């Protein structure tokens, strides 16, 4: 018996052509968004934190005010940890005296913008990051522009000007912005004496004591109880600066800054403290650690 040929399948009816209105329909934004893909450059960090935490870091926007011995290392710690968007704020140019402790300071970078140099460095570490350099000095008149409500996920205060620091911290408290603030890193030699606490819990740091007192007196911040300001500080006794031989030729300290900063200059300070890279960098990396741990845990 000969096998019968299989029946020819019936062709499916063609779908009617889409109407002009349907063809112009835009897909929902959620369906067009690219899924997060971890870069191998962050492999070792991700093996500590996991994919979900790395995605939160990649989507986070952190602002760093002050890019000196502390802030430059904070910015580096953030970008190397996978923070996807950084705004870096500093008004100053690199001075030759920055060479001993600031990441962007080299023989070739003297006289160049700290913010721009640090932004370039961060971009070279992670080309996918969005890094903005703002050559500005934080002050009350620019507060709403530089630190608006709702723009940043975390604020880093590495400012050494007391007036600016006080206003910045008060604004963070008022707006409910998470902030980590560097206290006195100068005059210290022991990086193991660094501590991280709420500002109200800082001990043995005269600078932190002054900040607490002035925040309460000037802005009414209750600094005897939890403030929400995470402070990086040292319990080491601050060392007085040592006079140097070349001071004799100038009747004391001589400022050699490459620009005239009307807001904060060496000449306006009562004294110039000594500082070293292995302490200021530890301050900066502790600040970066505060930010990364908080953002990664979504707290």
Coordinates of C-alpha atoms in Angstrom, one line a residue:
X1 CA 0.0 0.0 0.0
X2 CA 1.5 3.3 -1.1
X3 CA 1.8 6.0 1.6
X4 CA -0.4 9.0 1.0
X5 CA 1.3 12.4 0.7
X6 CA 1.1 14.6 3.7
X7 CA -1.6 17.3 3.4
X8 CA -0.3 20.7 2.4
X9 CA -0.5 23.0 5.5
X10 CA -2.9 25.9 5.2
X11 CA -1.1 29.2 5.0
X12 CA -1.7 31.6 7.9
X13 CA -3.7 34.7 6.9
X14 CA -1.5 37.8 6.6
X15 CA -1.8 40.3 9.4
X16 CA -3.5 43.5 8.3
X17 CA -1.1 46.4 7.7
X18 CA -0.5 48.6 10.8
X19 CA -2.4 51.8 10.9
X20 CA -0.4 55.0 10.7
X21 CA -1.2 55.7 14.3
X22 CA 0.0 52.3 15.4
X23 CA 3.3 52.6 13.4
X24 CA 4.1 55.8 15.2
X25 CA 3.5 54.4 18.7
X26 CA 6.5 54.9 20.9
X27 CA 7.6 52.0 23.1
X28 CA 7.4 52.7 26.9
X29 CA 10.7 54.1 28.3
X30 CA 11.1 51.1 30.6
X31 CA 11.2 48.7 27.6
X32 CA 13.8 50.8 25.8
X33 CA 16.2 51.1 28.8
X34 CA 19.3 49.1 28.5
X35 CA 19.7 46.4 31.2
X36 CA 22.6 46.9 33.6
X37 CA 25.7 45.1 32.5
X38 CA 28.7 44.9 34.9
X39 CA 32.0 45.9 33.4
X40 CA 34.9 43.6 34.1
X41 CA 36.8 46.6 35.5
X42 CA 34.7 46.3 38.6
X43 CA 34.9 42.5 38.9
X44 CA 36.7 42.5 42.3
X45 CA 34.4 45.1 43.8
X46 CA 31.3 43.2 42.6
X47 CA 32.6 40.0 44.2
X48 CA 32.3 41.8 47.5
X49 CA 29.0 43.6 46.9
X50 CA 27.1 41.7 44.2
X51 CA 25.3 42.7 41.0
X52 CA 22.4 44.6 42.6
X53 CA 24.7 46.7 44.7
X54 CA 26.9 47.5 41.7
X55 CA 23.8 48.6 39.7
X56 CA 22.8 50.9 42.5
X57 CA 26.3 52.4 42.5
X58 CA 26.3 52.8 38.7
X59 CA 23.1 54.7 38.9
X60 CA 24.1 56.9 41.8
X61 CA 25.1 60.6 41.6
X62 CA 27.7 61.9 44.2
X63 CA 29.0 65.4 44.5
X64 CA 32.5 66.0 46.1
X65 CA 33.2 69.5 47.4
X66 CA 36.9 70.2 47.7
X67 CA 39.5 68.2 45.8
X68 CA 42.6 68.6 47.9
X69 CA 44.5 65.9 49.9
X70 CA 41.2 64.4 51.1
X71 CA 38.7 65.1 48.3
X72 CA 41.0 64.0 45.5
X73 CA 41.3 60.5 47.1
X74 CA 37.6 60.4 47.8
X75 CA 36.8 61.0 44.2
X76 CA 39.2 58.3 43.2
X77 CA 37.8 55.8 45.6
X78 CA 34.3 56.5 44.3
X79 CA 35.0 56.1 40.6
X80 CA 37.1 53.0 41.2
X81 CA 34.2 51.5 43.2
X82 CA 31.8 51.9 40.3
X83 CA 29.9 55.1 41.2
X84 CA 28.5 56.1 37.8
X85 CA 28.1 59.8 38.1
X86 CA 30.3 62.4 39.8
X87 CA 30.2 66.1 40.2
X88 CA 33.6 67.5 41.3
X89 CA 33.7 71.0 42.7
X90 CA 36.8 73.0 43.5
X91 CA 37.8 76.6 42.6
X92 CA 41.6 76.2 43.0
X93 CA 44.5 75.4 40.6
X94 CA 47.2 73.0 41.5
X95 CA 50.0 74.5 43.6
X96 CA 53.5 73.0 43.9
X97 CA 52.9 72.5 47.6
X98 CA 50.1 70.2 46.8
X99 CA 52.5 67.6 45.3
X100 CA 53.1 65.8 48.6
X101 CA 49.4 64.7 49.1
X102 CA 47.0 65.4 46.2
X103 CA 46.4 62.9 43.5
X104 CA 46.3 65.3 40.6
X105 CA 49.4 67.3 41.6
X106 CA 52.5 66.6 39.5
X107 CA 55.3 68.8 38.1
X108 CA 53.3 69.1 34.9
X109 CA 49.9 69.9 36.5
X110 CA 51.0 73.0 38.5
X111 CA 48.7 75.9 37.6
X112 CA 45.9 73.7 36.1
X113 CA 42.4 73.4 37.5
X114 CA 42.0 70.7 40.2
X115 CA 38.4 70.0 39.2
X116 CA 39.2 69.5 35.5
X117 CA 42.3 67.4 36.2
X118 CA 40.4 65.1 38.6
X119 CA 37.5 64.8 36.2
X120 CA 39.9 63.7 33.4
X121 CA 41.5 61.2 35.7
X122 CA 38.2 59.7 36.8
X123 CA 37.1 59.5 33.1
X124 CA 40.3 57.6 32.3
X125 CA 39.5 55.1 35.1
X126 CA 35.9 54.6 33.9
X127 CA 35.1 56.0 30.5
X128 CA 31.4 55.1 31.0
X129 CA 31.1 57.3 34.1
X130 CA 29.6 60.8 33.8
X131 CA 31.9 63.2 35.4
X132 CA 31.3 66.9 35.7
X133 CA 34.0 69.4 36.7
X134 CA 32.8 72.7 38.3
X135 CA 35.5 75.3 38.9
X136 CA 33.6 77.0 41.7
X137 CA 34.0 77.8 45.4
X138 CA 31.0 76.7 47.5
X139 CA 29.4 79.7 49.3
X140 CA 25.9 80.8 50.4
X141 CA 25.2 82.8 47.2
X142 CA 25.8 79.7 45.0
X143 CA 24.2 77.1 47.4
X144 CA 21.0 76.6 45.4
X145 CA 23.0 76.2 42.2
X146 CA 25.7 73.9 43.5
X147 CA 23.7 72.0 46.0
X148 CA 20.0 71.9 44.9
X149 CA 17.4 69.7 46.5
X150 CA 17.0 66.3 44.9
X151 CA 20.0 66.3 42.5
X152 CA 22.5 64.2 44.4
X153 CA 22.3 60.8 46.2
X154 CA 25.2 61.7 48.5
X155 CA 27.3 64.7 49.4
X156 CA 31.0 64.7 50.3
X157 CA 32.4 67.6 52.2
X158 CA 36.1 67.9 51.9
X159 CA 36.2 71.7 52.3
X160 CA 38.8 73.3 54.6
X161 CA 37.2 76.7 54.7
X162 CA 35.1 76.9 57.9
X163 CA 32.5 79.4 56.7
X164 CA 31.8 77.4 53.6
X165 CA 31.8 74.1 55.5
X166 CA 29.3 75.3 58.0
X167 CA 26.9 76.5 55.4
X168 CA 27.2 73.3 53.3
X169 CA 26.6 71.0 56.3
X170 CA 23.6 73.1 57.5
X171 CA 22.1 72.9 54.0
X172 CA 22.6 69.1 53.9
X173 CA 20.8 68.8 57.3
X174 CA 18.0 71.1 56.2
X175 CA 17.4 69.3 52.9
X176 CA 17.9 65.8 54.5
X177 CA 20.9 65.0 52.2
X178 CA 23.2 62.2 53.3
X179 CA 26.6 63.7 53.8
X180 CA 30.1 62.6 55.0
X181 CA 32.4 65.4 56.2
X182 CA 36.1 65.4 56.7
X183 CA 37.3 67.1 59.9
X184 CA 41.0 68.0 60.6
X185 CA 43.4 65.8 58.6
X186 CA 46.3 68.3 58.8
X187 CA 48.8 68.1 61.6
X188 CA 48.5 64.3 61.9
X189 CA 51.0 61.5 61.2
X190 CA 49.1 58.4 62.3
X191 CA 46.5 57.0 59.8
X192 CA 45.5 54.3 62.3
X193 CA 44.0 57.0 64.6
X194 CA 41.2 57.9 62.1
X195 CA 37.6 57.3 63.2
X196 CA 34.2 57.5 61.5
X197 CA 31.2 58.6 63.6
X198 CA 28.2 60.9 63.6
X199 CA 29.4 64.4 64.2
X200 CA 27.8 64.4 67.6
X201 CA 30.1 61.5 68.7
X202 CA 33.5 63.0 67.6
X203 CA 36.1 63.1 70.3
X204 CA 39.6 64.6 70.7
X205 CA 39.4 66.6 67.5
X206 CA 39.5 70.4 68.2
X207 CA 38.3 71.2 64.7
X208 CA 35.3 68.9 65.0
X209 CA 34.5 70.5 68.3
X210 CA 34.5 73.9 66.7
X211 CA 32.3 72.7 63.9
X212 CA 29.8 71.3 66.4
X213 CA 29.8 74.6 68.4
X214 CA 29.5 76.9 65.4
X215 CA 26.8 74.8 63.7
X216 CA 24.7 75.1 66.8
X217 CA 25.4 78.8 67.4
X218 CA 25.1 80.0 63.8
X219 CA 22.4 77.6 62.4
X220 CA 20.7 76.1 65.4
X221 CA 21.8 72.5 64.6
X222 CA 21.5 70.3 67.7
X223 CA 24.9 68.8 67.7
X224 CA 24.6 67.1 71.1
X225 CA 22.4 64.4 69.6
X226 CA 22.5 62.5 66.3
X227 CA 23.0 65.0 63.4
X228 CA 23.0 62.7 60.4
X229 CA 26.4 64.2 59.4
X230 CA 28.9 61.4 59.2
X231 CA 32.3 62.7 60.3
X232 CA 35.8 61.3 59.4
X233 CA 38.2 62.5 62.1
X234 CA 41.3 61.7 64.0
X235 CA 41.9 61.1 67.7
X236 CA 45.6 61.9 67.3
X237 CA 46.7 65.1 69.0
X238 CA 47.3 67.7 66.3
X239 CA 51.0 68.6 65.8
X240 CA 52.1 72.3 65.6
X241 CA 53.8 73.3 62.3
X242 CA 57.6 73.4 62.3
X243 CA 59.4 76.5 61.0
X244 CA 61.7 75.8 58.0
X245 CA 65.0 77.2 57.0
X246 CA 63.7 79.0 53.9
X247 CA 61.1 80.8 55.9
X248 CA 64.0 83.0 57.3
X249 CA 64.5 84.6 53.8
X250 CA 60.9 85.7 53.6
X251 CA 60.1 86.7 57.2
X252 CA 58.0 83.6 57.6
X253 CA 55.7 81.6 55.4
X254 CA 55.4 82.7 51.8
X255 CA 52.4 81.7 49.8
X256 CA 53.3 80.4 46.3
X257 CA 49.8 79.6 45.1
X258 CA 49.5 80.0 41.3
X259 CA 46.2 82.0 41.4
X260 CA 44.6 84.7 43.5
X261 CA 41.6 83.1 45.1
X262 CA 39.6 85.8 46.8
X263 CA 37.6 83.3 48.8
X264 CA 40.3 81.3 50.5
X265 CA 44.1 81.9 50.4
X266 CA 47.1 80.8 52.4
X267 CA 47.6 84.4 53.4
X268 CA 44.2 84.4 55.1
X269 CA 45.1 81.6 57.4
X270 CA 46.4 82.1 60.9
X271 CA 48.9 79.3 60.4
X272 CA 49.9 76.7 57.8
X273 CA 49.7 73.2 59.2
X274 CA 51.8 70.3 57.9
X275 CA 50.1 67.3 56.2
X276 CA 51.1 64.0 54.7
X277 CA 49.6 61.8 51.9
X278 CA 49.3 58.7 54.0
X279 CA 46.9 60.5 56.4
X280 CA 44.9 62.7 54.0
X281 CA 44.4 59.8 51.6
X282 CA 43.2 57.6 54.5
X283 CA 40.7 60.3 55.4
X284 CA 39.5 60.5 51.7
X285 CA 39.2 56.7 51.3
X286 CA 37.3 56.5 54.6
X287 CA 34.9 59.1 53.2
X288 CA 34.5 57.1 50.0
X289 CA 33.9 54.0 52.0
X290 CA 31.0 55.6 53.9
X291 CA 29.4 56.6 50.6
X292 CA 29.9 53.3 48.8
X293 CA 28.6 51.2 51.7
X294 CA 25.5 53.3 52.2
X295 CA 24.7 53.5 48.5
X296 CA 25.4 49.8 47.9
X297 CA 23.1 48.8 50.8
X298 CA 20.4 51.2 49.6
X299 CA 20.2 52.9 53.0

